[in-house]
């Protein structure tokens, strides 16, 4: 702790040996409040605060005009990173290191006043007073001599703006400030103190703390209510446009005395993030850059039975929170379907009592901003299951849409913005016509796993991981139980093949002419020009992708099959199949229909094949006949024992298939590990045609270290 000398009732700090520098450039902002000083760390993303210290070595002093000095390297890895401020009792410049103990810095050339406004940039400490002027102090002499006396240079003798903090932009060296009385944003010249008007932020008040992050977003904290606002100054074009409206970003702490500092070179979220984000498409304001919804985790407030894990940002297709981490999106259940003009029941499980708000995009326009789309507003729910009746508008757009649920101990949350507690869950749902119903495969929220061995008609290494697809199907039925719409959602889970392969799905029992032109296909949430319906076939066959090998990252040869290949998911697809009015679907095969793999035309096909059959080489589930595009020449070659007369297809003489489906999130074998080695009971299952060992695929049946697992 610093020594204090009392002279004429003033508490003065004597210079001591240099304080200990910060080790890194922290992502947290630091807020100085009260007298004596209390220092808080502030997570700008959620607004959560933590008391760092209530004793900085001052008896009753307060500190304002604080700024973070990013320091400079000295060749040894040590950098001079400190917080500088102005102590209001002794009217002295002080600095604090990572122990947050204040030490005085001798400075000459400053007027004998209290400065409220300051920041540090490029080794200069800048101080501002509207009535007494603008000053800068070179901090670099302290690098070699912690006891050096510094000299303040006068930039101007007066200031034109009524402000209580300013901050330097990390990219363009400009100093930005918001005028408290009118909310106008200015830059201030560090050469002569002149100001340039940029635009109106639309908010007013005493903004006692201002911060930048490394991406160029400007954050201002209002004393009266603690609201943290964000202004997008991330590009010069946005600055020049003058469109600088401040958006509420989070709820921070309120105080009648605020001053803030932050290392502007740090990202606003660090690698130790403990924040839960949403995962709807970003048109719904999901990502942090869009001010998406986010909650501080580990607070005891969450939805469902599994507490949320943390992410560095919102997930975008093909990722979502359940795929990327724990399956924690388990708090919301749609007890009944969402039918236009009818009431629907939703069950929400909460970990404890708190407040729930929710939104549904009724018109499918990609946002939650329309009137009536907030379906639950600050409902005080109890721990356990809570039921809600929701009225679906009669004019709701039929088809897939998105919902958002936010739970916290805070009230007033919007579908965007930060919260200090709780969880956000985004769910895609189907809105149906009145009188319709739905059925799912394998379930409303689960995925089935398709796995292919692509060496057909050879058995190959039989690791059954050359193409691994996870997918689900939702059928919409009318009152006569005719299927009117089919939604197929899936993603490429692994690709261990050296060959190029495509993936398709045949709706056996339907023809191409039964499919309405408004049917669509999307990749990673983006609708494609083609809906994938194969023009060359009479049957209704949707080519999901002709070359999956082009959809995987190039970093690792065995995409998510070798244990060291831990790439993120990269390819998701959605097929929205709309059937023409009056189509008879009584002959439609049961879900999962007929998914199959085929060889990519124009590429090297297989070892031992003396010509390229391309699309004519298909691999289907056992005993599923191929499509009209199949080249029957290859029946019975090498390991294949297909027999058309007996309805036997795509099996070896030992009944081993080249494709299999598991109605669960199955863990496939690692690269070059025979499936029988990874799952010993599979052999008996295959040999008996499925009558034995029906649960062979369960994880407890697997051989340890023989299956691929995602490393969190």
XYZ file of C-alpha atoms in Angstrom:
712
model
C 0.000 0.000 0.000
C 1.231 3.511 -0.763
C 2.283 5.823 2.062
C 0.176 8.907 2.739
C 1.325 12.350 3.884
C -1.344 14.694 5.217
C -0.725 18.384 4.554
C -3.391 21.008 5.299
C -6.042 18.308 5.367
C -5.145 16.845 1.954
C -4.161 13.206 1.529
C -1.121 13.106 -0.735
C 0.567 10.003 -2.075
C 4.338 9.838 -2.070
C 6.104 8.326 -5.099
C 7.316 4.796 -4.483
C 8.930 2.090 -6.536
C 7.124 1.334 -9.758
C 3.806 -0.452 -9.459
C 3.534 -3.897 -11.043
C 2.460 -3.704 -14.679
C -0.572 -5.590 -15.980
C 0.582 -8.826 -17.581
C -1.810 -8.656 -20.507
C -4.270 -6.412 -22.252
C -7.483 -7.312 -20.342
C -10.791 -7.749 -22.118
C -12.647 -6.448 -19.071
C -13.398 -2.760 -18.698
C -12.545 -1.116 -15.378
C -14.973 1.208 -13.673
C -13.944 3.566 -10.881
C -16.756 4.692 -8.591
C -17.368 6.371 -5.274
C -15.161 8.084 -2.731
C -13.139 6.345 -1.376
C -12.524 4.552 -4.656
C -14.147 1.269 -5.531
C -12.832 -0.446 -8.670
C -15.065 -2.840 -10.607
C -14.364 -5.021 -13.597
C -17.181 -4.795 -16.130
C -18.064 -7.372 -18.752
C -19.336 -5.074 -21.489
C -20.997 -7.986 -23.270
C -23.407 -8.815 -20.444
C -23.099 -5.863 -18.074
C -22.010 -8.048 -15.182
C -19.610 -6.485 -12.670
C -17.237 -7.742 -10.037
C -15.596 -5.729 -7.279
C -11.840 -5.724 -7.846
C -10.936 -3.677 -4.779
C -12.339 -1.065 -2.409
C -8.905 0.031 -1.263
C -6.504 1.588 -3.756
C -4.357 3.145 -1.070
C -6.286 6.402 -0.639
C -8.016 7.440 2.584
C -10.998 9.267 1.126
C -9.882 10.237 -2.349
C -11.630 9.607 -5.628
C -10.132 8.971 -9.052
C -11.442 10.279 -12.369
C -10.077 10.799 -15.888
C -8.782 7.239 -16.071
C -7.210 5.633 -19.117
C -5.418 2.375 -19.875
C -1.851 2.586 -21.178
C -1.236 -0.346 -23.523
C 2.489 -0.001 -22.904
C 5.412 -0.828 -25.148
C 7.656 -3.879 -25.450
C 11.189 -3.526 -24.094
C 12.719 -6.659 -25.578
C 12.257 -8.843 -22.492
C 8.560 -9.524 -22.805
C 7.754 -6.958 -20.085
C 5.411 -4.177 -21.106
C 4.459 -1.034 -19.233
C 0.686 -1.469 -18.943
C -0.971 0.709 -16.315
C -4.171 2.554 -15.558
C -3.646 6.303 -15.169
C -6.065 8.624 -13.428
C -6.477 11.932 -11.640
C -6.908 11.872 -7.868
C -9.450 14.540 -6.932
C -8.297 15.323 -3.359
C -4.584 15.807 -3.925
C -5.139 16.975 -7.528
C -2.431 14.540 -8.603
C -1.854 12.159 -11.474
C -1.773 8.560 -10.237
C -1.213 5.196 -11.802
C -2.300 1.700 -10.825
C -0.899 -1.673 -11.834
C -2.411 -5.100 -11.573
C -2.492 -4.854 -7.757
C -4.669 -1.704 -8.078
C -2.632 0.301 -5.602
C -2.318 3.962 -6.560
C 1.046 5.724 -6.736
C 1.492 9.408 -7.519
C 3.290 10.670 -10.595
C 4.988 14.047 -10.337
C 3.708 16.288 -13.132
C 4.382 19.965 -13.805
C 2.424 22.301 -16.056
C -1.140 21.401 -15.037
C -3.597 23.927 -13.593
C -4.575 23.406 -9.971
C -7.990 21.891 -10.759
C -9.723 18.513 -10.750
C -9.904 16.804 -14.124
C -12.872 14.529 -14.762
C -12.038 13.528 -18.343
C -8.986 11.597 -19.530
C -7.593 8.755 -21.601
C -4.244 7.285 -22.631
C -3.074 6.642 -26.169
C 0.297 5.960 -27.735
C 2.135 6.653 -24.444
C 0.412 10.018 -23.845
C -2.042 10.757 -21.060
C -4.674 13.302 -22.168
C -6.674 15.424 -19.706
C -9.629 17.655 -20.524
C -11.630 20.347 -18.742
C -14.219 22.428 -20.526
C -13.289 25.533 -18.518
C -9.505 25.044 -18.226
C -8.410 23.326 -21.412
C -6.853 20.257 -22.960
C -3.446 18.814 -21.970
C -1.188 15.881 -22.776
C 1.559 14.222 -20.740
C 4.312 12.044 -22.217
C 4.476 8.867 -20.107
C 7.523 7.272 -21.713
C 10.104 8.725 -19.225
C 8.553 6.435 -16.583
C 9.685 3.359 -18.509
C 13.273 3.869 -17.419
C 12.720 5.992 -14.292
C 9.532 5.354 -12.270
C 10.296 8.492 -10.212
C 10.650 10.802 -13.222
C 8.854 14.146 -13.168
C 6.620 14.512 -16.193
C 5.657 17.696 -18.016
C 2.152 18.530 -19.213
C 1.861 20.246 -22.587
C -1.056 22.572 -23.273
C -3.091 21.657 -26.350
C -5.743 24.364 -25.803
C -6.743 26.688 -22.990
C -10.446 25.848 -23.065
C -12.846 23.178 -24.270
C -16.068 23.525 -26.223
C -17.852 20.318 -25.217
C -19.741 19.373 -22.079
C -18.583 15.822 -21.551
C -17.516 13.501 -18.757
C -15.312 11.023 -20.631
C -13.713 10.349 -23.986
C -11.826 7.450 -25.572
C -9.369 6.802 -28.378
C -10.286 4.718 -31.405
C -7.843 1.785 -31.782
C -7.572 2.111 -35.591
C -7.405 5.778 -36.571
C -5.840 7.593 -33.564
C -8.952 9.773 -33.210
C -10.441 10.813 -29.877
C -14.229 10.396 -29.607
C -16.667 11.902 -27.105
C -20.424 12.285 -26.638
C -21.792 15.625 -25.513
C -23.916 14.868 -22.446
C -26.616 17.469 -23.050
C -27.487 16.755 -26.679
C -26.060 13.312 -27.422
C -23.926 14.517 -30.318
C -20.773 12.569 -31.137
C -17.568 14.468 -31.853
C -13.925 13.856 -32.534
C -11.443 16.066 -30.712
C -8.141 17.026 -32.298
C -5.126 16.183 -30.143
C -3.205 18.906 -31.991
C -5.285 21.994 -31.179
C -8.404 20.722 -29.317
C -10.776 21.575 -32.165
C -13.875 19.432 -32.538
C -15.592 17.801 -35.514
C -19.252 16.818 -35.376
C -19.881 13.228 -36.520
C -23.562 12.575 -35.829
C -26.197 12.276 -33.144
C -26.195 9.154 -30.981
C -29.814 9.663 -29.938
C -29.081 9.310 -26.215
C -28.343 11.920 -23.563
C -27.217 11.912 -19.949
C -24.030 11.913 -17.942
C -21.801 9.379 -19.651
C -19.090 8.991 -17.068
C -17.302 6.081 -18.764
C -16.333 5.523 -22.382
C -14.480 2.557 -23.879
C -13.399 1.129 -27.236
C -12.775 -2.475 -28.194
C -10.299 -3.769 -30.741
C -12.966 -3.895 -33.484
C -13.748 -0.183 -33.201
C -17.014 -0.280 -31.261
C -17.469 2.615 -28.825
C -19.203 1.900 -25.498
C -20.609 4.589 -23.208
C -22.010 4.008 -19.729
C -24.691 6.317 -18.342
C -24.367 7.134 -14.662
C -28.037 7.540 -13.823
C -29.248 4.057 -14.820
C -26.092 2.093 -15.649
C -27.178 1.501 -19.242
C -24.267 0.565 -21.491
C -24.717 1.763 -25.070
C -22.721 0.710 -28.112
C -21.924 2.875 -31.132
C -20.639 1.187 -34.289
C -17.504 3.052 -35.388
C -15.844 -0.104 -36.719
C -15.088 1.288 -40.189
C -14.230 4.702 -41.542
C -17.204 4.444 -43.870
C -19.568 4.117 -40.908
C -17.938 7.083 -39.196
C -18.150 9.195 -42.350
C -21.814 8.273 -42.854
C -22.793 10.002 -39.622
C -25.113 7.102 -38.827
C -23.873 6.680 -35.275
C -26.976 5.857 -33.278
C -26.289 4.361 -29.856
C -27.934 1.011 -29.163
C -28.507 -0.268 -25.675
C -26.025 -3.091 -25.258
C -26.282 -4.201 -21.628
C -27.411 -3.195 -18.141
C -24.427 -1.983 -16.154
C -24.033 -0.505 -12.668
C -25.381 2.961 -11.945
C -23.578 5.573 -9.853
C -23.372 9.334 -9.390
C -19.629 9.047 -10.034
C -18.394 6.912 -12.918
C -15.175 6.775 -14.837
C -13.959 3.951 -17.019
C -10.869 2.640 -18.761
C -10.173 -0.297 -20.994
C -7.376 -1.674 -23.140
C -8.733 -0.799 -26.580
C -6.540 -3.439 -28.228
C -8.417 -6.281 -26.521
C -11.430 -8.089 -27.964
C -14.593 -7.505 -26.002
C -14.859 -11.284 -25.404
C -11.823 -13.210 -24.264
C -10.986 -16.893 -24.582
C -12.323 -17.537 -21.082
C -15.796 -16.360 -22.038
C -18.625 -17.619 -19.834
C -21.475 -16.376 -22.000
C -24.413 -18.148 -23.631
C -25.530 -16.908 -27.062
C -28.407 -17.727 -29.395
C -28.074 -19.563 -32.697
C -30.859 -18.414 -35.001
C -29.794 -16.862 -38.331
C -28.210 -13.463 -37.812
C -31.164 -11.645 -39.390
C -32.717 -12.237 -35.959
C -29.831 -10.314 -34.323
C -27.853 -13.285 -33.022
C -24.151 -12.512 -33.316
C -22.400 -10.142 -30.948
C -21.733 -7.751 -33.838
C -25.518 -7.525 -34.246
C -26.021 -6.986 -30.494
C -27.435 -10.484 -30.240
C -28.892 -11.881 -27.010
C -26.366 -13.228 -24.511
C -26.352 -14.244 -20.871
C -23.669 -14.708 -18.258
C -23.679 -18.415 -17.342
C -23.057 -20.170 -14.017
C -25.640 -17.965 -12.341
C -28.121 -20.728 -11.485
C -30.669 -19.334 -13.966
C -31.178 -21.526 -17.014
C -33.788 -23.352 -19.088
C -34.200 -27.114 -19.076
C -32.291 -29.697 -17.083
C -28.834 -28.957 -18.511
C -27.101 -25.697 -17.605
C -25.784 -23.836 -20.664
C -22.180 -24.055 -21.750
C -20.348 -20.937 -22.902
C -19.494 -19.720 -26.386
C -17.375 -17.013 -27.917
C -20.240 -15.782 -30.095
C -23.588 -16.805 -31.482
C -23.589 -19.952 -33.605
C -24.513 -19.781 -37.255
C -25.458 -22.625 -39.554
C -24.150 -25.288 -39.875
C -23.347 -24.979 -36.172
C -25.763 -24.575 -33.325
C -25.279 -24.768 -29.589
C -26.339 -28.409 -29.301
C -24.048 -29.546 -32.130
C -21.043 -27.558 -30.949
C -21.189 -28.243 -27.214
C -23.463 -29.715 -24.594
C -27.016 -30.510 -25.659
C -28.289 -27.748 -23.403
C -31.101 -26.405 -25.602
C -33.609 -28.540 -23.717
C -35.801 -26.053 -21.905
C -38.609 -25.426 -24.410
C -41.123 -27.979 -25.634
C -43.920 -27.396 -28.132
C -46.638 -29.600 -26.686
C -48.938 -28.970 -29.632
C -48.186 -27.866 -33.171
C -48.327 -24.228 -34.241
C -51.444 -24.084 -36.425
C -52.576 -20.872 -38.066
C -55.598 -19.413 -36.279
C -55.403 -21.868 -33.371
C -54.028 -21.894 -29.832
C -50.840 -23.788 -29.129
C -49.379 -25.016 -25.873
C -45.717 -24.533 -24.978
C -43.988 -26.027 -21.944
C -40.946 -24.237 -20.545
C -38.768 -25.735 -17.835
C -36.889 -23.285 -15.613
C -34.144 -24.018 -13.105
C -35.587 -21.566 -10.570
C -38.041 -18.694 -10.349
C -37.296 -15.833 -12.718
C -38.581 -13.912 -15.720
C -39.298 -15.347 -19.153
C -39.814 -13.526 -22.452
C -40.284 -15.105 -25.875
C -40.745 -14.222 -29.527
C -41.972 -16.022 -32.674
C -41.423 -14.763 -36.218
C -45.018 -15.226 -37.341
C -44.609 -13.781 -40.835
C -41.296 -15.494 -41.600
C -39.526 -12.277 -42.569
C -36.370 -13.084 -40.593
C -36.814 -10.888 -37.528
C -38.742 -10.599 -34.271
C -39.504 -6.901 -34.687
C -43.084 -7.042 -35.944
C -46.157 -6.304 -33.872
C -47.470 -9.340 -32.023
C -44.265 -11.365 -32.337
C -43.463 -11.029 -28.643
C -45.583 -13.853 -27.260
C -44.401 -13.853 -23.619
C -43.363 -10.709 -21.763
C -41.562 -10.852 -18.407
C -43.660 -13.745 -17.181
C -42.718 -14.611 -13.606
C -42.122 -18.365 -13.894
C -41.349 -20.836 -11.143
C -38.701 -23.532 -10.990
C -39.895 -26.598 -12.889
C -42.359 -26.870 -15.761
C -44.442 -23.855 -16.810
C -47.191 -24.020 -19.439
C -48.155 -21.241 -21.831
C -51.035 -20.954 -24.273
C -50.111 -19.003 -27.394
C -52.524 -17.758 -30.023
C -51.190 -18.344 -33.535
C -52.302 -15.585 -35.933
C -54.658 -16.721 -38.659
C -52.410 -15.082 -41.258
C -49.165 -16.597 -39.958
C -46.899 -17.667 -42.814
C -46.965 -21.436 -43.322
C -43.553 -23.111 -43.134
C -40.360 -23.020 -41.125
C -39.668 -20.083 -38.830
C -37.736 -19.254 -35.650
C -38.495 -18.659 -31.982
C -36.438 -17.125 -29.182
C -36.816 -17.664 -25.431
C -34.888 -15.693 -22.799
C -34.869 -16.482 -19.081
C -33.163 -14.396 -16.396
C -33.597 -12.686 -13.047
C -33.758 -9.436 -15.023
C -36.909 -7.857 -16.407
C -37.222 -5.821 -19.557
C -34.991 -7.947 -21.796
C -35.493 -7.556 -25.525
C -34.764 -10.187 -28.179
C -31.290 -8.699 -28.354
C -28.793 -7.298 -25.838
C -26.834 -8.543 -22.841
C -27.976 -9.972 -19.520
C -26.024 -10.827 -16.394
C -27.858 -14.095 -15.720
C -29.874 -16.739 -17.519
C -30.010 -18.448 -20.893
C -31.274 -17.851 -24.412
C -32.719 -20.690 -26.506
C -33.482 -20.314 -30.215
C -35.622 -23.005 -31.842
C -36.760 -23.515 -35.423
C -40.417 -24.503 -35.694
C -43.006 -25.232 -38.369
C -46.209 -23.241 -38.705
C -48.964 -25.421 -40.151
C -52.299 -24.834 -41.750
C -55.311 -25.259 -39.521
C -56.453 -28.875 -39.537
C -53.017 -30.281 -40.301
C -50.709 -32.371 -38.133
C -47.034 -33.347 -38.059
C -44.922 -36.422 -37.567
C -41.173 -36.685 -37.245
C -38.234 -38.987 -37.847
C -36.444 -39.846 -35.607
C -38.060 -37.214 -33.333
C -39.008 -33.539 -33.294
C -35.557 -32.457 -32.138
C -33.221 -35.439 -32.557
C -31.102 -36.566 -35.490
C -30.686 -39.949 -37.115
C -27.204 -40.937 -38.305
C -26.557 -42.272 -41.808
C -23.172 -43.901 -42.398
C -21.715 -45.131 -45.698
C -18.800 -47.287 -46.777
C -18.020 -45.932 -50.266
C -15.855 -48.785 -51.618
C -18.864 -50.671 -53.059
C -18.793 -53.203 -54.618
C -15.664 -53.946 -52.578
C -15.940 -54.238 -48.810
C -12.906 -52.010 -48.287
C -11.679 -51.139 -44.799
C -15.299 -51.199 -43.595
C -14.892 -48.330 -41.161
C -18.340 -47.060 -42.189
C -17.327 -43.406 -41.949
C -16.653 -42.396 -45.568
C -19.813 -40.280 -45.535
C -21.694 -39.642 -42.289
C -24.897 -37.604 -42.442
C -27.136 -36.611 -39.571
C -30.685 -35.623 -40.458
C -34.284 -35.397 -39.369
C -37.543 -35.348 -41.316
C -40.827 -33.603 -40.495
C -43.976 -34.416 -42.455
C -47.016 -32.153 -42.454
C -50.315 -33.953 -43.026
C -53.794 -32.679 -43.872
C -57.029 -33.863 -42.294
C -57.102 -36.907 -44.614
C -53.524 -37.819 -43.545
C -52.108 -36.928 -46.937
C -48.591 -35.537 -46.722
C -48.620 -31.950 -47.948
C -45.131 -30.774 -46.978
C -41.817 -32.382 -46.027
C -38.969 -30.623 -44.237
C -35.607 -32.420 -44.305
C -32.823 -30.916 -42.207
C -29.362 -32.404 -41.937
C -25.641 -31.834 -41.872
C -22.413 -33.523 -42.908
C -21.056 -34.969 -39.669
C -17.917 -36.688 -41.038
C -16.152 -37.455 -44.304
C -13.403 -40.050 -44.195
C -13.468 -40.836 -47.919
C -10.625 -40.244 -50.320
C -13.112 -40.460 -53.184
C -15.598 -37.777 -54.223
C -19.176 -38.623 -53.239
C -22.572 -37.000 -53.491
C -25.649 -37.430 -51.316
C -29.287 -37.639 -52.371
C -32.679 -38.614 -51.056
C -35.421 -40.368 -53.018
C -39.053 -39.904 -51.968
C -40.024 -43.367 -53.081
C -43.653 -43.470 -54.167
C -43.640 -39.904 -55.524
C -42.674 -38.594 -58.949
C -40.909 -35.398 -59.888
C -44.146 -33.979 -61.299
C -45.751 -34.234 -57.822
C -43.387 -31.635 -56.399
C -44.387 -27.953 -56.409
C -41.941 -25.461 -57.874
C -41.921 -23.435 -54.657
C -39.933 -26.208 -52.968
C -36.544 -24.931 -51.825
C -33.099 -26.093 -50.748
C -30.779 -24.132 -48.462
C -27.114 -24.529 -47.589
C -26.055 -23.174 -44.199
C -29.222 -21.101 -44.024
C -28.863 -19.609 -47.532
C -31.493 -20.554 -50.106
C -29.977 -21.969 -53.298
C -31.029 -21.222 -56.887
C -32.027 -24.856 -57.383
C -34.234 -26.884 -55.077
C -32.181 -29.992 -55.921
C -34.946 -31.933 -57.691
C -33.195 -34.160 -60.246
C -34.467 -33.271 -63.710
C -33.176 -36.475 -65.360
C -35.287 -38.774 -63.191
C -38.977 -39.549 -63.272
C -38.960 -40.279 -59.554
C -38.805 -37.525 -56.951
C -35.082 -37.508 -56.189
C -33.436 -34.571 -54.441
C -29.705 -34.215 -55.033
C -28.567 -32.671 -51.755
C -25.006 -32.169 -53.017
C -23.046 -33.730 -55.864
C -19.615 -33.435 -54.262
C -19.502 -33.405 -50.478
C -15.711 -33.425 -50.545
C -15.874 -29.806 -51.717
C -17.903 -28.886 -48.626
C -15.326 -29.826 -46.001
C -12.343 -27.817 -44.717
C -8.969 -28.599 -46.249
C -7.058 -28.630 -42.968
C -7.285 -32.374 -42.343
C -7.534 -35.285 -44.782
C -9.912 -37.307 -42.599
C -12.666 -34.844 -41.745
C -13.913 -35.740 -38.259
C -12.875 -39.418 -38.588
C -9.253 -39.299 -37.408
C -9.323 -38.267 -33.757
C -6.920 -35.383 -34.322
C -9.177 -33.932 -37.043
C -11.422 -31.760 -34.891
C -12.706 -29.297 -37.480
C -16.027 -27.597 -36.945
C -19.099 -28.612 -38.910
C -19.134 -26.883 -42.276
C -22.159 -28.031 -44.292
C -25.841 -28.063 -43.334
C -28.802 -28.471 -45.649
C -32.545 -27.866 -45.488
C -34.987 -29.166 -48.089
C -38.523 -27.764 -47.923
C -40.586 -30.053 -50.143
C -44.034 -28.719 -51.011
C -46.362 -31.161 -52.748
C -48.818 -30.034 -55.375
C -52.464 -29.847 -54.342
C -54.306 -33.135 -54.586
C -51.236 -35.399 -54.809
C -51.977 -38.899 -53.545
C -49.272 -39.727 -50.990
C -50.675 -43.068 -49.870
C -47.853 -44.817 -51.714
C -45.083 -42.672 -50.235
C -42.505 -44.811 -48.460
C -42.305 -44.386 -44.726
C -39.690 -42.076 -43.297
C -36.699 -42.024 -43.678
C -37.590 -42.750 -47.344
C -34.505 -43.730 -49.351
C -31.347 -41.730 -48.635
C -28.322 -42.799 -50.693
C -24.774 -41.926 -51.659
C -23.464 -41.767 -55.228
C -20.131 -41.227 -56.965
C -19.464 -37.673 -58.079
C -19.539 -37.527 -61.887
C -16.311 -36.496 -63.573
C -13.970 -37.565 -60.757
C -11.897 -40.661 -60.142
C -14.439 -43.198 -58.950
C -12.987 -46.359 -57.373
C -9.899 -48.529 -57.501
C -10.444 -51.483 -59.810
C -13.268 -49.953 -61.875
C -12.192 -49.690 -65.510
C -14.586 -46.875 -66.397
C -16.305 -44.027 -64.573
C -19.988 -44.743 -63.902
C -20.370 -41.377 -62.087
C -23.981 -40.897 -61.046
C -24.588 -44.539 -61.988
C -22.721 -45.778 -58.915
C -25.063 -45.633 -55.939
C -24.918 -47.022 -52.391
C -28.240 -47.514 -50.616
C -29.356 -48.959 -47.316
C -29.514 -52.745 -47.287
C -32.268 -54.164 -49.507
C -33.227 -50.778 -50.905
C -33.356 -50.999 -54.686
C -31.320 -48.384 -56.552
C -32.806 -45.578 -58.640
C -33.391 -45.487 -62.377
C -29.965 -43.815 -62.791
C -28.079 -46.824 -61.394
C -25.714 -48.873 -63.578
C -26.795 -52.490 -62.988
C -23.581 -53.775 -64.537
C -21.937 -53.786 -61.112
C -24.346 -56.146 -59.377
C -22.461 -59.123 -57.955
C -18.920 -57.836 -58.449
C -16.294 -58.435 -55.771
C -17.970 -58.415 -52.348
C -21.484 -57.558 -53.505
C -24.140 -60.291 -53.312
C -27.144 -58.373 -54.633
C -29.908 -60.488 -56.168
C -32.689 -58.546 -57.848
C -35.002 -61.542 -58.039
C -34.861 -61.955 -54.273
C -35.007 -58.234 -53.533
C -31.506 -58.373 -52.079
C -29.387 -55.256 -52.515
C -26.152 -53.739 -51.249
C -25.069 -56.524 -48.915
C -22.150 -58.934 -48.748
C -22.628 -62.680 -48.534
C -22.356 -62.228 -44.732
C -25.205 -59.699 -44.823
C -22.888 -56.793 -44.082
C -24.341 -53.600 -45.598
C -22.509 -50.703 -47.242
C -24.889 -48.225 -45.609
C -26.641 -48.181 -42.259
C -28.928 -45.884 -40.332
C -29.042 -45.374 -36.568
C -31.998 -43.417 -35.140
C -29.726 -41.552 -32.750
C -26.583 -39.391 -32.508
C -24.319 -42.398 -33.053
C -20.531 -42.198 -32.691
C -18.988 -43.667 -35.838
C -15.693 -45.635 -35.943
C -12.381 -43.847 -36.287
C -10.527 -43.891 -39.574
C -9.457 -47.394 -40.724
C -11.190 -49.059 -37.740
C -13.555 -51.821 -38.856
C -17.039 -51.206 -37.509
C -17.059 -54.707 -36.001
C -13.913 -53.804 -34.080
C -15.497 -50.591 -32.807
C -18.917 -52.173 -32.143
C -18.469 -55.957 -31.726
C -22.206 -56.679 -31.554
C -22.768 -55.215 -35.020
C -21.693 -58.476 -36.679
C -24.515 -60.425 -35.023
C -26.979 -57.668 -35.843
C -26.055 -57.735 -39.540
C -25.844 -61.509 -39.899
C -29.346 -61.986 -38.449
C -30.848 -59.197 -40.506
C -31.429 -57.093 -37.404
C -33.247 -59.683 -35.299
C -30.383 -59.835 -32.776
C -28.318 -57.180 -31.029
C -30.759 -54.400 -31.916
C -28.993 -52.016 -29.544
C -25.492 -52.721 -30.875
C -24.870 -49.000 -31.531
C -25.156 -47.783 -27.930
C -22.014 -46.179 -26.587
C -21.721 -48.664 -23.748
C -21.453 -51.389 -26.418
C -18.512 -49.681 -28.132
C -14.824 -50.463 -27.765
C -13.010 -47.624 -26.014
C -10.778 -45.447 -28.224
C -12.174 -47.023 -31.382
C -14.879 -44.452 -32.142
C -14.568 -40.789 -33.035
C -15.475 -38.257 -30.361
C -15.584 -34.494 -30.408
C -13.101 -32.886 -28.039
C -14.757 -29.959 -26.270
